[in-house]
Tab-separated table of C-alpha atoms in Angstrom:
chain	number	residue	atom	x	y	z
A	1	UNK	CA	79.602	137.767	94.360
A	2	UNK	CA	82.032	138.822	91.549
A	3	UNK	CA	85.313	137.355	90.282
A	4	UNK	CA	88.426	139.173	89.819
A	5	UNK	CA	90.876	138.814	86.460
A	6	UNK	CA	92.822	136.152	88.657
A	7	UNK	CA	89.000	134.028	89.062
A	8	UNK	CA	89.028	134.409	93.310
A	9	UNK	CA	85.623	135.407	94.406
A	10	UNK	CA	86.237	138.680	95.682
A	11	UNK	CA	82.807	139.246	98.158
A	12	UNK	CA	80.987	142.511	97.855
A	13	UNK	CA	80.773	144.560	101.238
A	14	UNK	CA	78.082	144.017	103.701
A	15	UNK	CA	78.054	146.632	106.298
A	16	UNK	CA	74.982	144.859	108.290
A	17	UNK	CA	77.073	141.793	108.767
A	18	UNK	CA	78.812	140.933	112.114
A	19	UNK	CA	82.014	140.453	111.142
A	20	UNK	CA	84.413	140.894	107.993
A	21	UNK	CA	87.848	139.899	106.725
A	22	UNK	CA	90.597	142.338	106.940
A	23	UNK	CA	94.458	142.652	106.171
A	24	UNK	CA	96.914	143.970	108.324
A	25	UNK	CA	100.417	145.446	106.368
A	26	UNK	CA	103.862	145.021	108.107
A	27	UNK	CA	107.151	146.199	106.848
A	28	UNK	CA	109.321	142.843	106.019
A	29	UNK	CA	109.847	140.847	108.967
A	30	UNK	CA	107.787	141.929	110.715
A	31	UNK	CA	104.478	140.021	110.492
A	32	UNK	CA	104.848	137.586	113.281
A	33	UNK	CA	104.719	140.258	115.965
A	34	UNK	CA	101.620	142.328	114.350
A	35	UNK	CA	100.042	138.829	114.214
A	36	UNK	CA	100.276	138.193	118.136
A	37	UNK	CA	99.022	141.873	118.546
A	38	UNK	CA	96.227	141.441	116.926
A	39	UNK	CA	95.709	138.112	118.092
A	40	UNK	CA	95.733	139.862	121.728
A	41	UNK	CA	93.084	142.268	120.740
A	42	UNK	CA	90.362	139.409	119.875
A	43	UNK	CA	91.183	138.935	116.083
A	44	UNK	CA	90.091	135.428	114.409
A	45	UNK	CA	91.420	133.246	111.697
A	46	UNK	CA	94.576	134.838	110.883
A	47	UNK	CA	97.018	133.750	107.681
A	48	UNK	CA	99.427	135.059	106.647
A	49	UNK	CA	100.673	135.369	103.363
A	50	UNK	CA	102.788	138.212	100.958
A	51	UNK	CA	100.222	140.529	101.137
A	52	UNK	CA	100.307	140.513	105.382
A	53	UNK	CA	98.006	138.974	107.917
A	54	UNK	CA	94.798	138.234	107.063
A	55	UNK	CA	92.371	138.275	110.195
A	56	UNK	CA	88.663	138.220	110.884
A	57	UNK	CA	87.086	140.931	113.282
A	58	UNK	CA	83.538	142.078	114.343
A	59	UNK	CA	83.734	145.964	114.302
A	60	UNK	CA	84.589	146.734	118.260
A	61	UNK	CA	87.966	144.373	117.666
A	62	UNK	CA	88.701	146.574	114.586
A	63	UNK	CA	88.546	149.744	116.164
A	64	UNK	CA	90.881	147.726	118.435
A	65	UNK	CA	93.560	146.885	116.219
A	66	UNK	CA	93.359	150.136	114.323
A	67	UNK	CA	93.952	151.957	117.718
A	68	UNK	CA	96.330	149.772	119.673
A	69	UNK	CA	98.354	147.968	117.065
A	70	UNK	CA	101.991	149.317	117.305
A	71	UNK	CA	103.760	147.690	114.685
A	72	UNK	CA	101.276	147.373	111.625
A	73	UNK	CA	101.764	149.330	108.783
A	74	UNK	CA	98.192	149.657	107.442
A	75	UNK	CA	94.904	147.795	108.313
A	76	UNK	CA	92.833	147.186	104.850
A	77	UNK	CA	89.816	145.899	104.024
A	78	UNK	CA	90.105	144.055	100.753
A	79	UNK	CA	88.133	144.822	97.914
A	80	UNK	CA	89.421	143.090	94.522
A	81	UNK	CA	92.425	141.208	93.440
A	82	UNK	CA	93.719	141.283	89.751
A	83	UNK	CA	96.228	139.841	87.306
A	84	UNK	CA	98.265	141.549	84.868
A	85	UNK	CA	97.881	145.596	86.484
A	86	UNK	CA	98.162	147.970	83.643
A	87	UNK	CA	96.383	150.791	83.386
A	88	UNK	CA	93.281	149.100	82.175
A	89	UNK	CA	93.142	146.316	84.630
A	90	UNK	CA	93.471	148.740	87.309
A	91	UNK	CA	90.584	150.954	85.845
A	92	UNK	CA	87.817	147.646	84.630
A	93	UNK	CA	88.829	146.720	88.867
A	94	UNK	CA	88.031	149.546	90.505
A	95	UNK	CA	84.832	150.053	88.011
A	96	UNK	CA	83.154	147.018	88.760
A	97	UNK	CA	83.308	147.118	92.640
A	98	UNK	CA	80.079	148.962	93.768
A	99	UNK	CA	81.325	152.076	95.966
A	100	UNK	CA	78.104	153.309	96.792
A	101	UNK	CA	77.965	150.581	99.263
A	102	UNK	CA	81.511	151.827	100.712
A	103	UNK	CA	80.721	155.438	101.035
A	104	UNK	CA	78.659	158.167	100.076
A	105	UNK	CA	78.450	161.047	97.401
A	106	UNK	CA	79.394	163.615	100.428
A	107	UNK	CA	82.413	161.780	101.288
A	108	UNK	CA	85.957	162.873	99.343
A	109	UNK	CA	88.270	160.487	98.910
A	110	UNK	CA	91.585	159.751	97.840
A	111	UNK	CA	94.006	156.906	96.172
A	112	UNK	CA	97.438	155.336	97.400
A	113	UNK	CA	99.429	153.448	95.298
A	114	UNK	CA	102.015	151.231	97.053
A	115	UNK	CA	104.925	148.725	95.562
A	116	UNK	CA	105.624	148.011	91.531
A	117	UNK	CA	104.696	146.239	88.791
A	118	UNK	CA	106.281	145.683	85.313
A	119	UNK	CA	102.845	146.732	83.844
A	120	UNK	CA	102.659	149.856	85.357
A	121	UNK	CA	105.506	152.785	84.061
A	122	UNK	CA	104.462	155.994	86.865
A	123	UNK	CA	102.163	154.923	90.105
A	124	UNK	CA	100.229	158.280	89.600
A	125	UNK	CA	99.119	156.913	86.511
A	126	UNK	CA	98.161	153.896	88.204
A	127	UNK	CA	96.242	156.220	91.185
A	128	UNK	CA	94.423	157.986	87.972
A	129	UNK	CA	92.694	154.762	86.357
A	130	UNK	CA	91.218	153.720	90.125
A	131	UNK	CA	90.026	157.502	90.995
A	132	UNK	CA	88.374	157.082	87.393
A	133	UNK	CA	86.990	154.130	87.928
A	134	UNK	CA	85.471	155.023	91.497
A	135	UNK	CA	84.417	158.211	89.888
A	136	UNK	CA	82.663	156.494	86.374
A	137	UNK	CA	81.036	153.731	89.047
A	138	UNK	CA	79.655	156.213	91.167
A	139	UNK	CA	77.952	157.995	87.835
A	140	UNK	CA	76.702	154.236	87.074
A	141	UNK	CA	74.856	154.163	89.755
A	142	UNK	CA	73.913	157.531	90.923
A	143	UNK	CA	74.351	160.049	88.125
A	144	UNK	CA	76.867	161.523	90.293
A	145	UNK	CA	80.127	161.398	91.615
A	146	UNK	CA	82.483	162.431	95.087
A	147	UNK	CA	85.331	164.834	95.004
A	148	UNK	CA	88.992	164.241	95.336
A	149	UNK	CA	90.390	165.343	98.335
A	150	UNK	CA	94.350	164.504	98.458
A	151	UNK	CA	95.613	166.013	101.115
A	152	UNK	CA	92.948	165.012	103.873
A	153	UNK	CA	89.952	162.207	102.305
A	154	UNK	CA	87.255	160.985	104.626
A	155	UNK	CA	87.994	157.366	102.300
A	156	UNK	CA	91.406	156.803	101.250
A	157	UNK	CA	91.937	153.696	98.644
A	158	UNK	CA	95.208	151.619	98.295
A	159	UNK	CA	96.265	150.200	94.972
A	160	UNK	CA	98.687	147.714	95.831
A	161	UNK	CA	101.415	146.515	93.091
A	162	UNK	CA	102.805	143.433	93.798
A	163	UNK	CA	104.724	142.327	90.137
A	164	UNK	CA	101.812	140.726	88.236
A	165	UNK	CA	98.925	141.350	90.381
A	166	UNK	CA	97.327	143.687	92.045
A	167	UNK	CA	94.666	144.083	94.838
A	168	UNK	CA	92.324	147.666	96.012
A	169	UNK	CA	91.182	147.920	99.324
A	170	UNK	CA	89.632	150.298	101.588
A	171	UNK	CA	92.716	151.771	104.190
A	172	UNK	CA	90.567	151.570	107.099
A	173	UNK	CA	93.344	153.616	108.852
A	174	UNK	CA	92.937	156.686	106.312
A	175	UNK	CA	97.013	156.353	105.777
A	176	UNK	CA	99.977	154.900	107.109
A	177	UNK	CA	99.551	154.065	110.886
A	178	UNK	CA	103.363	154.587	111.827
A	179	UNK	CA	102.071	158.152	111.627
A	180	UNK	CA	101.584	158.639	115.491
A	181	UNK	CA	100.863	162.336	115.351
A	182	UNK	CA	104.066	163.774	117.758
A	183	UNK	CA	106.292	163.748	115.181
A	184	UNK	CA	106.999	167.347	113.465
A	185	UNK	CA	110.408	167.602	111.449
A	186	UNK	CA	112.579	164.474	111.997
A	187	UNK	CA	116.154	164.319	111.222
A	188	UNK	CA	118.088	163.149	107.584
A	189	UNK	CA	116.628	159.509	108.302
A	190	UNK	CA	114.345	159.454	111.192
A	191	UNK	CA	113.200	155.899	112.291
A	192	UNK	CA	109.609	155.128	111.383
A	193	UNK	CA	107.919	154.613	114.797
A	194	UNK	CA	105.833	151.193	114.330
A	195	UNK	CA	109.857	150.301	112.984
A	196	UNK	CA	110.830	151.599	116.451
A	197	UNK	CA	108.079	149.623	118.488
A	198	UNK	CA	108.907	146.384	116.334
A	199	UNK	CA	112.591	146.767	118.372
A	200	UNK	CA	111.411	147.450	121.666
A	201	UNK	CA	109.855	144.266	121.426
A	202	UNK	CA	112.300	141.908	119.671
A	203	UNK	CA	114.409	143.461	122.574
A	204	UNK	CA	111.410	142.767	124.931
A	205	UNK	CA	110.892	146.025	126.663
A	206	UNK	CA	107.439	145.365	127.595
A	207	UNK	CA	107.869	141.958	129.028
A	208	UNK	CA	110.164	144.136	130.867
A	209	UNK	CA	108.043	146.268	131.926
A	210	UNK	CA	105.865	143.833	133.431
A	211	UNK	CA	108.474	142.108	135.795
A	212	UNK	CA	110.753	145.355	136.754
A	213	UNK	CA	108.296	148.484	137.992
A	214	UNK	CA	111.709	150.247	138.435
A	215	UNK	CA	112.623	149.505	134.836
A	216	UNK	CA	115.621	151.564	133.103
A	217	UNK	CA	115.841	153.236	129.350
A	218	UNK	CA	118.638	154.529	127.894
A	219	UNK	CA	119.010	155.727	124.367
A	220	UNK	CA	122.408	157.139	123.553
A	221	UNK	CA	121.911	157.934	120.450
A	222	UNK	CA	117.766	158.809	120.239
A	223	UNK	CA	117.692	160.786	117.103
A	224	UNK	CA	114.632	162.927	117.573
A	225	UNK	CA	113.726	160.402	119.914
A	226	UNK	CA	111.484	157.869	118.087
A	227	UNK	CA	112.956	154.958	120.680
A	228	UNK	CA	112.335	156.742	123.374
A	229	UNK	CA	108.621	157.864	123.013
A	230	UNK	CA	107.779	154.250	121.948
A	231	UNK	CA	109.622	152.985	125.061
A	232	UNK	CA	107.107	155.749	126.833
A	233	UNK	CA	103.672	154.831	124.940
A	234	UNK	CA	104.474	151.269	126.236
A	235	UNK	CA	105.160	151.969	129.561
A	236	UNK	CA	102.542	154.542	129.821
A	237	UNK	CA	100.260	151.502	127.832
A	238	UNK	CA	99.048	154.583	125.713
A	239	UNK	CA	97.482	153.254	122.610
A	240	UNK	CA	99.805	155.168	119.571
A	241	UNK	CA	96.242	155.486	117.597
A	242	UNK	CA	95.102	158.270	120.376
A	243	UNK	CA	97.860	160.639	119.699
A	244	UNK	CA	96.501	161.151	115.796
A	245	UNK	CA	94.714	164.531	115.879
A	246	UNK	CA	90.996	163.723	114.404
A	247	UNK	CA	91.780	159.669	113.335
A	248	UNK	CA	88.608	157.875	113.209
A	249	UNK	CA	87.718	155.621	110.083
A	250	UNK	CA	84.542	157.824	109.857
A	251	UNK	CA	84.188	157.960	106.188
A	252	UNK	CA	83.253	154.077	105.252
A	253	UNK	CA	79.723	152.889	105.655
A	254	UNK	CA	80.653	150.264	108.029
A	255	UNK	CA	81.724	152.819	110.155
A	256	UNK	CA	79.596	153.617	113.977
A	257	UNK	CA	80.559	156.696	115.629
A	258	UNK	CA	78.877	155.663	118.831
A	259	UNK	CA	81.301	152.005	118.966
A	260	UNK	CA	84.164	153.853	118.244
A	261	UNK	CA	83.595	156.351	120.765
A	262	UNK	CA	83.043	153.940	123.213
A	263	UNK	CA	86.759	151.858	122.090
A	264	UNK	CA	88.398	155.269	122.127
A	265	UNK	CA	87.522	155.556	125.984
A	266	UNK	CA	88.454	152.335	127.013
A	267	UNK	CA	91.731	153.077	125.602
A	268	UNK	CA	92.154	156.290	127.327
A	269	UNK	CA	90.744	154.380	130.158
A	270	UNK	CA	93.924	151.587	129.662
A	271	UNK	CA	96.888	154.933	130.092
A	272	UNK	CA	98.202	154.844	133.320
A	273	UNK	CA	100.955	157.310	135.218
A	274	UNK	CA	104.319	155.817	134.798
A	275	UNK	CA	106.542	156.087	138.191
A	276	UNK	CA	110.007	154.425	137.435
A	277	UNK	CA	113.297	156.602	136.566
A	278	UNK	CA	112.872	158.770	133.752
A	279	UNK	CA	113.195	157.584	130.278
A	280	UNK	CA	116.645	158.900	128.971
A	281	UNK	CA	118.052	159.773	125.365
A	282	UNK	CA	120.412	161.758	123.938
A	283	UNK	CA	122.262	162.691	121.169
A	284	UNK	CA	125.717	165.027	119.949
A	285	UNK	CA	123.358	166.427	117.343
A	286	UNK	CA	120.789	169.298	119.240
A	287	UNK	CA	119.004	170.215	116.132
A	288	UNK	CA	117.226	166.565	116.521
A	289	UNK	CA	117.126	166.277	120.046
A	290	UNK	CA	114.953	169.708	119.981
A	291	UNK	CA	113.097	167.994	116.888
């Protein structure tokens, strides 16, 4: 066990063991309903605090929450925590946590940097001293190191800011999970769809759903539609992690192909037809209703 700059025992990653601590992101507001989600897929021991929701999960109610959860932003699994994030803090982190463990040589991998700190002037700069220290802890302990791959990783990392300390973490999700996958070009300021979901159920369309099969939707104003495909995915109870083209968390060593296979058909197994009145939106301006 090592200790970060702040002196919590940060524990190293076990891949053999049966279950693990994870954090689940949620825009502000938000946490209370991405809570009872994951709560309903079989998480354990959740806290929250201003990081998100802490929860514990064996690896089938992972693949659960990473495929079901509507409203999350990202699911993590935490790494280190630091004080004080300048560049150097954010480099003597990332160097000390052992990454061979996390993946291999023949994965690529990429860094996030989310929020702000006084400490830190440009967030690229901050993305830099991680990727070096992943990179110099890899030659450590191998002699080698993995490539960057920006645009599409098999491991994405998230430096988090948050004022005067800091935490890395493994983004289980490889990237922000509002990103359903039937979105192309949105409009000037197109609604984020786990933002979209979070209405729906402050405004309890599912419960809805459940006591009125003939149940109506009406969005006079839809945008490019974001309400109106959430209000679908629930009714349809399609999980929004089986629309993203090639998502599977595939990269990590904790990862098994054959589990996840097996959660991704029981989800597909879950979608069923919907037969009440169409789900309506519309909107003056065509150029996003065709978006």
């Amino acid at each position: 066990m090592t200790e970060s700059s702040s002196g919590e025992p940060i524990a190293p990653f076990d891949p053999t063991a049966d279950d693990h601590e994870y954090l689940a992101t949620a825009a502000g507001g938000l946490a209370p309903l991405v809570a009872r989600e994951l709560e309903g897929f079989g998480a354990l021991d959740l806290r929250e605090d201003r990081a998100g929701i802490h929860f514990r999960a064996d690896l089938a109610t992972l693949y659960r929450c990473l495929l079901g959860s509507r409203v999350a932003s990202r699911i993590l699994l935490p790494l280190a925590r630091f004080d004080e994030p300048d560049g150097d803090a954010c480099y003597v982190a990332s160097r000390t946590l052992h990454w061979p463990a996390l993946f291999g040589l023949n994965a690529t991998f990429a860094v996030d940097v989310t929020g702000k700190s006084s400490h830190i002037g440009h967030t690229h700069f901050a993305g830099v001293r991680v990727k070096d220290g992943i990179a110099d802890a890899f030659r450590d302990a191998t002699g080698e190191r993995p490539d960057v791959d920006a645009a599409d990783p098999d491991v994405r990392v998230l430096l988090q800011l948050q004022g005067r300390q800091a935490q890395v973490s493994l983004d289980l999700g490889n990237g922000g999970l509002h990103r359903r996958g039937y979105r192309g070009s949105g409009g000037d300021a197109p609604l984020r769809e786990n933002l979209a979901a979070a209405l729906l159920m402050r405004a309890g369309w599912p419960e809805h759903l459940e006591t009125h099969p003939d149940a109506q939707f009406l969005d006079p104003f839809c945008g490019s539609g974001t309400l109106v495909i959430e209000a679908a995915l629930m009714a349809t109870h399609t999980a929004p992690g089986l629309l993203r083209e090639g998502f599977r968390p595939h990269g990590w060593s904790g990862h098994d192909a054959g589990l996840w296979d097996r959660c991704v058909a029981e989800a597909r197994d879950a979608v069923r037809a919907w037969d009440g009145p169409a789900l309506l939106g519309s909107d003056r301006d065509r150029g996003a209703v065709a978006a």
